[in-house]
Amino acid sequence: MPSYKIRVNESDHSVTASPETPLLYILMDQLELKGPRFGCGLGQCGSCSVLINGTEARSCMTPISSVGNKSITTLEGLPALYASQKKLGKAPDFHPVQQAIVDEQAAQCGYCYNGMIVKASELLAKTPQPTDAQIRTAMNGHLCRCGTYPRMLKAIHRAAQAMSGGAR
Amino acid sequence: MSSRRDFLKAGGALVIGVSLRRDAMAQAQGARGAATPANQPDARQIDTWLAVHSDETATLYIGFAELGQGTTTALPQIAAEELDLDVDRINTVHLDTTVTPNQGGTYSSASIARGGPQIRTAAAEARKALLDMAAARLATPVDRLTVAKGVVSVAGDATRAVTYGQLIGDKRFNLAFSGTAATKPVSEYKIVGKSPARKDTADKVTGKYVYMQQASVPGMLHARIVRPRGQGAYGSVARVLNVDESSIRSIPGARVIRKEDFVGVVAENQWDAIRAAQQLKVTWDSPRSLPGSDGLYANMRAAQVQDSVVRERGDVTAALKSATHVVKQICNGPYQAHAPFGPNCAIADVKADSALVICSTQDIYNLRTGLARLLKLLPDKVRVQYFEGSGTYGHSCHDDCAQAAAILSQAAGKPVRLQFMRWDEHGWDNYGPAHVGEAQAAADASGKIIAYEYHGRQHSWCTTETSDQLAFATAAAERPGIGAQGINPLTLASMYDIPNLRLINHKLNGLQYLKGAWLRSPLDLSLTFASEQAIDQLAHLLKIDPLEFRRRNIKDERWLGVLNAAAQAAKWTPRVAASNLSTAKIVTGRGIGVGTHLASYGGAVAEIEVNRETGRIVTKRLYGAIDAGLVVNPGIVEAQITGQLIQTASRMLKEEITFNETNVTSLDWNSYPILRFDESPEVTPVVVQRMNERSSGAGEEVMAAAAGAIANAFFDATGVRMDQYPMTPSRVLAALKKSP
């Protein structure tokens, strides 16, 4: 089985896997990360989302052989990514989206929140003050079975405010 | 019992919210070795429920599982109140048959209703015991002591004080309940009735929380089951004709495990297991055991049934005959899935004379009994531990998956982690059963409802899991009795003041249909779809506003409370239904409904848009009110109401299990669509707090009301009644076309 060097959350890792192995299982089993998780294996639900060079990708459908030297960011790496995007000296404990979800008490079972947070962080990095409609469209590929969409929507607005320096 | 708790503290790794690294879990497991004898903890001993630690924290041992509904926050609130200890000082642990008490399984939204009083008593007993100890330590009688934040001091002299940790820290109480410990009067509550933040959220958003799907034990193999894609009839379990093991020759790490008709694969590498399960060629005998979803309702209407009168008063036949206004409303309600966002996962480590199974069951003690039978082990040699999966909303495949993992581990002789795939979870679920119903209601000229009759047809819940059927040829059996698996007299018009009423349950033979089990607010959405539309029909006939009509026919203050709370939130103004029809492309409508599941009260208002060209319905705003008596954490119940309203919209508009004559065909999120962000309504949850009433359930009790409200909103928008849900665009267009 070939060896791959991958960069995850600003750390380099050497992994061994057959080429078509989806990135998800490498992150779960070999790197023991708890962010990306299994939801459908079909790219339909967003449970497994990670950022690859800052763009949201479904790790359950991303073969390890396609990753190359692109930079992978998982849920765990979002605070540090935020710090580098905003040129902060130190990574905060929580990415503003994570903090907003805690403040809004948005999560119920929380299982979909890996994908929700990863996608929302991508959205806010590209569209700092999204409208309701923009949020709904961007987030539409991420399912929530518990029905927390209303609070997630509020949380994203709250995070947007916090990121633009506004108090809420 | 002391040995279990000491191992627990030595392991130090089983507190919810703390990350469980592989080695920490191994250490905890290794410290116990094989499962320890698990005699059920004595419910009248303080130590069964509480441990106070020298670091001024406490561990509360509860028997209710965190399903994502906030139980591990709200039950500690109750304990914190009685103990006079801050709620963030109280932690819970993973449910475990060797550690936590049996509180009867986590269903029927009973965690607070049934679990609350037990926790309250236990905490009060612990406080009493601690005060007695403090009285001795401080040489002061109990009635001159005060407690705040876990510190006991002499009234008026704060320098003479001792903490809980100092009094008992990490030692056992060794005390039975006195039976005389007073619980706090409600008027003195400082914690219960407030909304402290959920304890699990921070770890869940940062990736520190370990879900069942992320747990591991050393040396485990990865496994997948191999079954036909989609189940057939419950009583016609699939049979293996042939397994061609050479078909996975190209995956040398994977090996087939077969026990009769139970087939699975194991491998050290997870991807090998996934590939092998899909690549393995298995020929199944898949009989044509189903009516096909197109023919389902006709089949259910014609099938043989067992009839029972569930409730009866007055003389319905006479009243219907003589009434001024009589209406009928039918319901064709589909099978719907739990469809947990994360398919079920379980880990089993079965040894020669003991077993450990880690899973997301709703009832660890009940599951243990079943596992012992399957594995041919003594129950007290089987240890079941709970890890939270994703929200399950009832009896998804959690027990089936646990059994399958155990069977695989026993055969493999090694620990096994089994992850159900999306098509396994969708295709082999124990669905919320389909329902065919008919409501008849009658009113007199003055607007009083005088008669009501309901006939409902559905089958009961299965008691045999698929793994059990496949591996052991255990016969498919149905749960006896009617109860919540039959028509629910509380949901069906119980809120109205009706002198003549009859409810008749017609039970179908469940072996001829799909597997069924409890799905959040079982059957209630179908029941109110018919019932609340019938009530609305009467209001419309009499040209009375639907809210006003209900007010006139409800005497109960608590029902009026939720009805009015929902109406007020929606700023409801009086108007006869469907009196504002328009021929525009997009029309709007509003509807109101009341309903429940068990002991709580639910009221809801729905505002929808209907696109008359495409048939698409969008719920724009949903308002839901729950009266659940004394609500421990209103913030959590507001979140529950929100989730329930979203799920109800999803179930009324989109969700339906489809099947042909051999198998279910709803196998993923494309073939079983649910509500998404873009169609999600604005939601207003209202908690009708009643501090002086007993706590009752809040996990499912507004869904029935919302189902009725959405159905009634459609009539208001279009003047057309729907007989079937989900109200998909094609059904809407067909209904609109049929109507003049």
PDB file of C-alpha atoms in Angstrom, chain B residues 286-521:
ATOM      1  CA  SER B 286     -36.194 -12.178  -1.621  1.00  0.00           C
ATOM      2  CA  PRO B 287     -39.837 -13.168  -1.653  1.00  0.00           C
ATOM      3  CA  ARG B 288     -42.562 -10.845  -2.902  1.00  0.00           C
ATOM      4  CA  SER B 289     -43.787 -10.266   0.585  1.00  0.00           C
ATOM      5  CA  LEU B 290     -44.984  -6.647   0.409  1.00  0.00           C
ATOM      6  CA  PRO B 291     -47.957  -4.868  -1.184  1.00  0.00           C
ATOM      7  CA  GLY B 292     -45.770  -2.129  -2.675  1.00  0.00           C
ATOM      8  CA  SER B 293     -46.170   1.428  -1.398  1.00  0.00           C
ATOM      9  CA  ASP B 294     -48.598   2.345  -4.208  1.00  0.00           C
ATOM     10  CA  GLY B 295     -51.008  -0.319  -3.107  1.00  0.00           C
ATOM     11  CA  LEU B 296     -50.420   0.056   0.619  1.00  0.00           C
ATOM     12  CA  TYR B 297     -53.516   1.899   1.777  1.00  0.00           C
ATOM     13  CA  ALA B 298     -55.961  -0.169  -0.239  1.00  0.00           C
ATOM     14  CA  ASN B 299     -54.247  -3.239   1.160  1.00  0.00           C
ATOM     15  CA  MET B 300     -54.527  -1.912   4.725  1.00  0.00           C
ATOM     16  CA  ARG B 301     -58.227  -1.137   4.264  1.00  0.00           C
ATOM     17  CA  ALA B 302     -58.975  -4.611   2.989  1.00  0.00           C
ATOM     18  CA  ALA B 303     -56.760  -6.604   5.349  1.00  0.00           C
ATOM     19  CA  GLN B 304     -57.985  -8.681   8.254  1.00  0.00           C
ATOM     20  CA  VAL B 305     -57.960  -6.835  11.536  1.00  0.00           C
ATOM     21  CA  GLN B 306     -58.545  -7.346  15.243  1.00  0.00           C
ATOM     22  CA  ASP B 307     -60.926  -4.719  16.594  1.00  0.00           C
ATOM     23  CA  SER B 308     -60.862  -3.129  20.030  1.00  0.00           C
ATOM     24  CA  VAL B 309     -62.872  -0.285  21.454  1.00  0.00           C
ATOM     25  CA  VAL B 310     -60.290   1.993  23.031  1.00  0.00           C
ATOM     26  CA  ARG B 311     -62.683   4.520  24.512  1.00  0.00           C
ATOM     27  CA  GLU B 312     -66.437   4.959  24.476  1.00  0.00           C
ATOM     28  CA  ARG B 313     -68.995   7.198  26.115  1.00  0.00           C
ATOM     29  CA  GLY B 314     -72.547   8.227  25.340  1.00  0.00           C
ATOM     30  CA  ASP B 315     -74.272   7.012  22.173  1.00  0.00           C
ATOM     31  CA  VAL B 316     -72.267   7.959  19.135  1.00  0.00           C
ATOM     32  CA  THR B 317     -74.496   6.231  16.584  1.00  0.00           C
ATOM     33  CA  ALA B 318     -77.618   8.038  17.728  1.00  0.00           C
ATOM     34  CA  ALA B 319     -75.857  11.367  18.025  1.00  0.00           C
ATOM     35  CA  LEU B 320     -74.375  11.126  14.514  1.00  0.00           C
ATOM     36  CA  LYS B 321     -77.785  10.264  13.111  1.00  0.00           C
ATOM     37  CA  SER B 322     -79.528  13.222  14.645  1.00  0.00           C
ATOM     38  CA  ALA B 323     -76.818  15.846  14.333  1.00  0.00           C
ATOM     39  CA  THR B 324     -77.211  18.991  12.277  1.00  0.00           C
ATOM     40  CA  HIS B 325     -73.681  18.963  10.875  1.00  0.00           C
ATOM     41  CA  VAL B 326     -71.637  15.818  10.268  1.00  0.00           C
ATOM     42  CA  VAL B 327     -68.182  15.692   8.687  1.00  0.00           C
ATOM     43  CA  LYS B 328     -65.707  13.004   7.757  1.00  0.00           C
ATOM     44  CA  GLN B 329     -61.970  13.161   7.296  1.00  0.00           C
ATOM     45  CA  ILE B 330     -59.702  10.321   6.311  1.00  0.00           C
ATOM     46  CA  CYS B 331     -55.971   9.958   6.712  1.00  0.00           C
ATOM     47  CA  ASN B 332     -53.554   7.930   4.617  1.00  0.00           C
ATOM     48  CA  GLY B 333     -50.365   8.185   6.640  1.00  0.00           C
ATOM     49  CA  PRO B 334     -47.060   6.684   5.484  1.00  0.00           C
ATOM     50  CA  TYR B 335     -44.282   4.667   7.017  1.00  0.00           C
ATOM     51  CA  GLN B 336     -41.642   7.100   8.153  1.00  0.00           C
ATOM     52  CA  ALA B 337     -38.076   6.505   9.230  1.00  0.00           C
ATOM     53  CA  HIS B 338     -36.069   7.507  12.252  1.00  0.00           C
ATOM     54  CA  ALA B 339     -33.180   8.141   9.856  1.00  0.00           C
ATOM     55  CA  PRO B 340     -30.663   9.190  12.502  1.00  0.00           C
ATOM     56  CA  PHE B 341     -28.117  11.510  10.974  1.00  0.00           C
ATOM     57  CA  GLY B 342     -25.296   9.213  12.021  1.00  0.00           C
ATOM     58  CA  PRO B 343     -26.208   5.608  11.259  1.00  0.00           C
ATOM     59  CA  ASN B 344     -25.995   3.369  14.285  1.00  0.00           C
ATOM     60  CA  CYS B 345     -22.679   1.982  15.460  1.00  0.00           C
ATOM     61  CA  ALA B 346     -21.770  -0.496  18.186  1.00  0.00           C
ATOM     62  CA  ILE B 347     -18.676  -2.081  19.652  1.00  0.00           C
ATOM     63  CA  ALA B 348     -18.768  -5.571  21.118  1.00  0.00           C
ATOM     64  CA  ASP B 349     -16.069  -7.537  22.874  1.00  0.00           C
ATOM     65  CA  VAL B 350     -17.434 -11.013  23.485  1.00  0.00           C
ATOM     66  CA  LYS B 351     -15.267 -13.456  25.411  1.00  0.00           C
ATOM     67  CA  ALA B 352     -15.887 -17.036  26.438  1.00  0.00           C
ATOM     68  CA  ASP B 353     -17.906 -16.208  29.528  1.00  0.00           C
ATOM     69  CA  SER B 354     -18.510 -12.469  29.456  1.00  0.00           C
ATOM     70  CA  ALA B 355     -19.210  -9.616  27.076  1.00  0.00           C
ATOM     71  CA  LEU B 356     -18.946  -5.867  26.850  1.00  0.00           C
ATOM     72  CA  VAL B 357     -21.200  -4.084  24.374  1.00  0.00           C
ATOM     73  CA  ILE B 358     -20.965  -0.329  23.808  1.00  0.00           C
ATOM     74  CA  CYS B 359     -23.842   1.156  21.833  1.00  0.00           C
ATOM     75  CA  SER B 360     -26.597   3.769  21.642  1.00  0.00           C
ATOM     76  CA  THR B 361     -29.540   1.764  22.926  1.00  0.00           C
ATOM     77  CA  GLN B 362     -32.438   3.520  24.630  1.00  0.00           C
ATOM     78  CA  ASP B 363     -32.485   0.841  27.330  1.00  0.00           C
ATOM     79  CA  ILE B 364     -29.210  -0.734  28.437  1.00  0.00           C
ATOM     80  CA  TYR B 365     -30.866  -3.142  30.871  1.00  0.00           C
ATOM     81  CA  ASN B 366     -33.430  -4.440  28.410  1.00  0.00           C
ATOM     82  CA  LEU B 367     -30.762  -4.834  25.744  1.00  0.00           C
ATOM     83  CA  ARG B 368     -28.526  -6.722  28.168  1.00  0.00           C
ATOM     84  CA  THR B 369     -31.233  -9.329  28.713  1.00  0.00           C
ATOM     85  CA  GLY B 370     -31.605  -9.830  24.969  1.00  0.00           C
ATOM     86  CA  LEU B 371     -27.865  -9.989  24.363  1.00  0.00           C
ATOM     87  CA  ALA B 372     -27.402 -12.575  27.109  1.00  0.00           C
ATOM     88  CA  ARG B 373     -29.933 -14.789  25.405  1.00  0.00           C
ATOM     89  CA  LEU B 374     -28.316 -14.402  21.986  1.00  0.00           C
ATOM     90  CA  LEU B 375     -24.793 -14.948  23.249  1.00  0.00           C
ATOM     91  CA  LYS B 376     -25.803 -17.726  25.646  1.00  0.00           C
ATOM     92  CA  LEU B 377     -24.222 -15.908  28.581  1.00  0.00           C
ATOM     93  CA  LEU B 378     -25.579 -15.108  32.005  1.00  0.00           C
ATOM     94  CA  PRO B 379     -27.067 -11.589  32.095  1.00  0.00           C
ATOM     95  CA  ASP B 380     -24.814 -10.480  34.892  1.00  0.00           C
ATOM     96  CA  LYS B 381     -21.824 -11.410  32.729  1.00  0.00           C
ATOM     97  CA  VAL B 382     -22.954  -9.038  29.989  1.00  0.00           C
ATOM     98  CA  ARG B 383     -22.039  -5.401  30.452  1.00  0.00           C
ATOM     99  CA  VAL B 384     -23.748  -2.760  28.319  1.00  0.00           C
ATOM    100  CA  GLN B 385     -22.428   0.763  28.177  1.00  0.00           C
ATOM    101  CA  TYR B 386     -24.105   3.695  26.446  1.00  0.00           C
ATOM    102  CA  PHE B 387     -22.402   6.183  24.176  1.00  0.00           C
ATOM    103  CA  GLU B 388     -24.440   8.917  22.558  1.00  0.00           C
ATOM    104  CA  GLY B 389     -24.865   8.501  18.809  1.00  0.00           C
ATOM    105  CA  SER B 390     -26.820  11.030  16.824  1.00  0.00           C
ATOM    106  CA  GLY B 391     -30.461  11.806  17.651  1.00  0.00           C
ATOM    107  CA  THR B 392     -32.499   8.630  17.293  1.00  0.00           C
ATOM    108  CA  TYR B 393     -36.108   9.832  17.840  1.00  0.00           C
ATOM    109  CA  GLY B 394     -37.148   6.358  18.910  1.00  0.00           C
ATOM    110  CA  HIS B 395     -36.272   2.776  18.057  1.00  0.00           C
ATOM    111  CA  SER B 396     -33.896   3.154  15.145  1.00  0.00           C
ATOM    112  CA  CYS B 397     -31.434   0.338  14.474  1.00  0.00           C
ATOM    113  CA  HIS B 398     -29.569   0.815  17.755  1.00  0.00           C
ATOM    114  CA  ASP B 399     -30.438  -2.574  19.236  1.00  0.00           C
ATOM    115  CA  ASP B 400     -30.171  -4.414  15.919  1.00  0.00           C
ATOM    116  CA  CYS B 401     -26.685  -2.961  15.473  1.00  0.00           C
ATOM    117  CA  ALA B 402     -25.664  -3.905  19.032  1.00  0.00           C
ATOM    118  CA  GLN B 403     -26.831  -7.468  18.493  1.00  0.00           C
ATOM    119  CA  ALA B 404     -25.046  -7.689  15.154  1.00  0.00           C
ATOM    120  CA  ALA B 405     -21.796  -6.420  16.676  1.00  0.00           C
ATOM    121  CA  ALA B 406     -22.085  -8.998  19.456  1.00  0.00           C
ATOM    122  CA  ILE B 407     -22.729 -11.840  17.019  1.00  0.00           C
ATOM    123  CA  LEU B 408     -19.742 -10.801  14.914  1.00  0.00           C
ATOM    124  CA  SER B 409     -17.437 -10.470  17.919  1.00  0.00           C
ATOM    125  CA  GLN B 410     -18.435 -13.841  19.283  1.00  0.00           C
ATOM    126  CA  ALA B 411     -17.710 -15.450  15.935  1.00  0.00           C
ATOM    127  CA  ALA B 412     -14.483 -13.547  15.339  1.00  0.00           C
ATOM    128  CA  GLY B 413     -13.122 -14.036  18.846  1.00  0.00           C
ATOM    129  CA  LYS B 414     -12.014 -10.404  18.887  1.00  0.00           C
ATOM    130  CA  PRO B 415     -13.543  -7.007  19.692  1.00  0.00           C
ATOM    131  CA  VAL B 416     -15.571  -5.742  16.739  1.00  0.00           C
ATOM    132  CA  ARG B 417     -16.751  -2.255  15.823  1.00  0.00           C
ATOM    133  CA  LEU B 418     -19.777  -2.394  13.543  1.00  0.00           C
ATOM    134  CA  GLN B 419     -20.940   0.709  11.672  1.00  0.00           C
ATOM    135  CA  PHE B 420     -24.259   0.511   9.854  1.00  0.00           C
ATOM    136  CA  MET B 421     -24.126   2.115   6.411  1.00  0.00           C
ATOM    137  CA  ARG B 422     -26.712   4.670   5.288  1.00  0.00           C
ATOM    138  CA  TRP B 423     -28.639   2.034   3.320  1.00  0.00           C
ATOM    139  CA  ASP B 424     -28.594  -0.333   6.300  1.00  0.00           C
ATOM    140  CA  GLU B 425     -30.092   2.296   8.611  1.00  0.00           C
ATOM    141  CA  HIS B 426     -32.703   3.478   6.095  1.00  0.00           C
ATOM    142  CA  GLY B 427     -33.479   0.058   4.682  1.00  0.00           C
ATOM    143  CA  TRP B 428     -33.685  -1.950   7.910  1.00  0.00           C
ATOM    144  CA  ASP B 429     -35.195   0.587  10.287  1.00  0.00           C
ATOM    145  CA  ASN B 430     -38.116  -0.173  12.565  1.00  0.00           C
ATOM    146  CA  TYR B 431     -40.326   2.445  10.951  1.00  0.00           C
ATOM    147  CA  GLY B 432     -43.116   4.516  12.387  1.00  0.00           C
ATOM    148  CA  PRO B 433     -46.015   2.388  11.048  1.00  0.00           C
ATOM    149  CA  ALA B 434     -48.326   3.494   8.303  1.00  0.00           C
ATOM    150  CA  HIS B 435     -51.834   4.411   9.381  1.00  0.00           C
ATOM    151  CA  VAL B 436     -55.221   4.529   7.739  1.00  0.00           C
ATOM    152  CA  GLY B 437     -57.752   6.504   9.714  1.00  0.00           C
ATOM    153  CA  GLU B 438     -61.173   8.019   9.518  1.00  0.00           C
ATOM    154  CA  ALA B 439     -62.611  10.644  11.799  1.00  0.00           C
ATOM    155  CA  GLN B 440     -66.257  11.524  11.936  1.00  0.00           C
ATOM    156  CA  ALA B 441     -67.424  14.504  13.934  1.00  0.00           C
ATOM    157  CA  ALA B 442     -70.754  16.194  14.446  1.00  0.00           C
ATOM    158  CA  ALA B 443     -71.915  19.515  15.798  1.00  0.00           C
ATOM    159  CA  ASP B 444     -75.243  21.046  16.616  1.00  0.00           C
ATOM    160  CA  ALA B 445     -76.469  24.336  15.194  1.00  0.00           C
ATOM    161  CA  SER B 446     -75.036  26.332  18.086  1.00  0.00           C
ATOM    162  CA  GLY B 447     -71.492  25.185  17.366  1.00  0.00           C
ATOM    163  CA  LYS B 448     -71.129  22.550  20.051  1.00  0.00           C
ATOM    164  CA  ILE B 449     -69.344  19.316  19.073  1.00  0.00           C
ATOM    165  CA  ILE B 450     -71.734  16.563  20.106  1.00  0.00           C
ATOM    166  CA  ALA B 451     -70.273  13.394  18.622  1.00  0.00           C
ATOM    167  CA  TYR B 452     -66.922  11.993  17.549  1.00  0.00           C
ATOM    168  CA  GLU B 453     -65.885   8.635  16.178  1.00  0.00           C
ATOM    169  CA  TYR B 454     -62.469   7.465  15.023  1.00  0.00           C
ATOM    170  CA  HIS B 455     -61.386   4.279  13.288  1.00  0.00           C
ATOM    171  CA  GLY B 456     -57.665   3.642  12.963  1.00  0.00           C
ATOM    172  CA  ARG B 457     -55.783   0.855  11.239  1.00  0.00           C
ATOM    173  CA  GLN B 458     -52.140   0.027  11.773  1.00  0.00           C
ATOM    174  CA  HIS B 459     -49.996  -2.855  12.930  1.00  0.00           C
ATOM    175  CA  SER B 460     -48.075  -3.069  16.186  1.00  0.00           C
ATOM    176  CA  TRP B 461     -44.381  -2.879  17.025  1.00  0.00           C
ATOM    177  CA  CYS B 462     -41.894  -5.621  16.390  1.00  0.00           C
ATOM    178  CA  THR B 463     -40.070  -7.257  19.265  1.00  0.00           C
ATOM    179  CA  THR B 464     -37.529  -9.332  17.308  1.00  0.00           C
ATOM    180  CA  GLU B 465     -34.507  -7.524  15.889  1.00  0.00           C
ATOM    181  CA  THR B 466     -33.346  -8.408  12.396  1.00  0.00           C
ATOM    182  CA  SER B 467     -29.974  -9.756  13.558  1.00  0.00           C
ATOM    183  CA  ASP B 468     -31.815 -12.142  15.861  1.00  0.00           C
ATOM    184  CA  GLN B 469     -34.094 -13.265  13.031  1.00  0.00           C
ATOM    185  CA  LEU B 470     -31.232 -13.819  10.614  1.00  0.00           C
ATOM    186  CA  ALA B 471     -28.744 -15.503  12.935  1.00  0.00           C
ATOM    187  CA  PHE B 472     -31.052 -17.538  15.127  1.00  0.00           C
ATOM    188  CA  ALA B 473     -34.251 -17.877  13.064  1.00  0.00           C
ATOM    189  CA  THR B 474     -36.076 -16.317  16.022  1.00  0.00           C
ATOM    190  CA  ALA B 475     -39.674 -15.851  14.998  1.00  0.00           C
ATOM    191  CA  ALA B 476     -40.983 -12.387  14.236  1.00  0.00           C
ATOM    192  CA  ALA B 477     -43.276 -11.350  17.074  1.00  0.00           C
ATOM    193  CA  GLU B 478     -45.355  -8.269  17.801  1.00  0.00           C
ATOM    194  CA  ARG B 479     -45.668  -6.405  21.057  1.00  0.00           C
ATOM    195  CA  PRO B 480     -48.979  -7.272  22.708  1.00  0.00           C
ATOM    196  CA  GLY B 481     -51.563  -4.742  23.810  1.00  0.00           C
ATOM    197  CA  ILE B 482     -52.617  -1.465  22.270  1.00  0.00           C
ATOM    198  CA  GLY B 483     -51.143   1.430  24.272  1.00  0.00           C
ATOM    199  CA  ALA B 484     -49.063   3.865  22.289  1.00  0.00           C
ATOM    200  CA  GLN B 485     -48.768   1.504  19.337  1.00  0.00           C
ATOM    201  CA  GLY B 486     -52.491   1.804  18.729  1.00  0.00           C
ATOM    202  CA  ILE B 487     -54.757   4.805  18.405  1.00  0.00           C
ATOM    203  CA  ASN B 488     -54.074   7.239  21.190  1.00  0.00           C
ATOM    204  CA  PRO B 489     -57.150   8.383  23.126  1.00  0.00           C
ATOM    205  CA  LEU B 490     -55.232  11.368  24.476  1.00  0.00           C
ATOM    206  CA  THR B 491     -54.455  12.777  21.041  1.00  0.00           C
ATOM    207  CA  LEU B 492     -57.852  11.954  19.578  1.00  0.00           C
ATOM    208  CA  ALA B 493     -60.189  14.731  20.612  1.00  0.00           C
ATOM    209  CA  SER B 494     -59.585  14.266  24.368  1.00  0.00           C
ATOM    210  CA  MET B 495     -59.162  18.012  24.718  1.00  0.00           C
ATOM    211  CA  TYR B 496     -62.668  18.725  23.481  1.00  0.00           C
ATOM    212  CA  ASP B 497     -65.812  18.544  25.533  1.00  0.00           C
ATOM    213  CA  ILE B 498     -67.698  15.875  23.564  1.00  0.00           C
ATOM    214  CA  PRO B 499     -70.520  13.895  25.193  1.00  0.00           C
ATOM    215  CA  ASN B 500     -70.639  11.054  22.654  1.00  0.00           C
ATOM    216  CA  LEU B 501     -67.343   9.516  21.607  1.00  0.00           C
ATOM    217  CA  ARG B 502     -66.020   6.214  20.331  1.00  0.00           C
ATOM    218  CA  LEU B 503     -62.490   5.266  19.343  1.00  0.00           C
ATOM    219  CA  ILE B 504     -61.926   1.923  17.635  1.00  0.00           C
ATOM    220  CA  ASN B 505     -58.537   0.375  16.986  1.00  0.00           C
ATOM    221  CA  HIS B 506     -58.197  -2.051  14.097  1.00  0.00           C
ATOM    222  CA  LYS B 507     -54.968  -3.965  14.442  1.00  0.00           C
ATOM    223  CA  LEU B 508     -53.329  -5.330  11.317  1.00  0.00           C
ATOM    224  CA  ASN B 509     -51.018  -8.339  11.254  1.00  0.00           C
ATOM    225  CA  GLY B 510     -47.559  -6.823  11.492  1.00  0.00           C
ATOM    226  CA  LEU B 511     -45.825  -9.854  10.024  1.00  0.00           C
ATOM    227  CA  GLN B 512     -47.179  -8.930   6.601  1.00  0.00           C
ATOM    228  CA  TYR B 513     -45.793  -5.411   6.602  1.00  0.00           C
ATOM    229  CA  LEU B 514     -42.567  -3.568   7.345  1.00  0.00           C
ATOM    230  CA  LYS B 515     -41.014  -3.665  10.799  1.00  0.00           C
ATOM    231  CA  GLY B 516     -42.536  -1.041  13.051  1.00  0.00           C
ATOM    232  CA  ALA B 517     -41.594   0.581  16.338  1.00  0.00           C
ATOM    233  CA  TRP B 518     -42.023   3.844  18.189  1.00  0.00           C
ATOM    234  CA  LEU B 519     -41.086   6.921  16.169  1.00  0.00           C
ATOM    235  CA  ARG B 520     -41.252  10.295  17.886  1.00  0.00           C
ATOM    236  CA  SER B 521     -44.883  10.959  18.848  1.00  0.00           C
TER     237      SER B 521
END
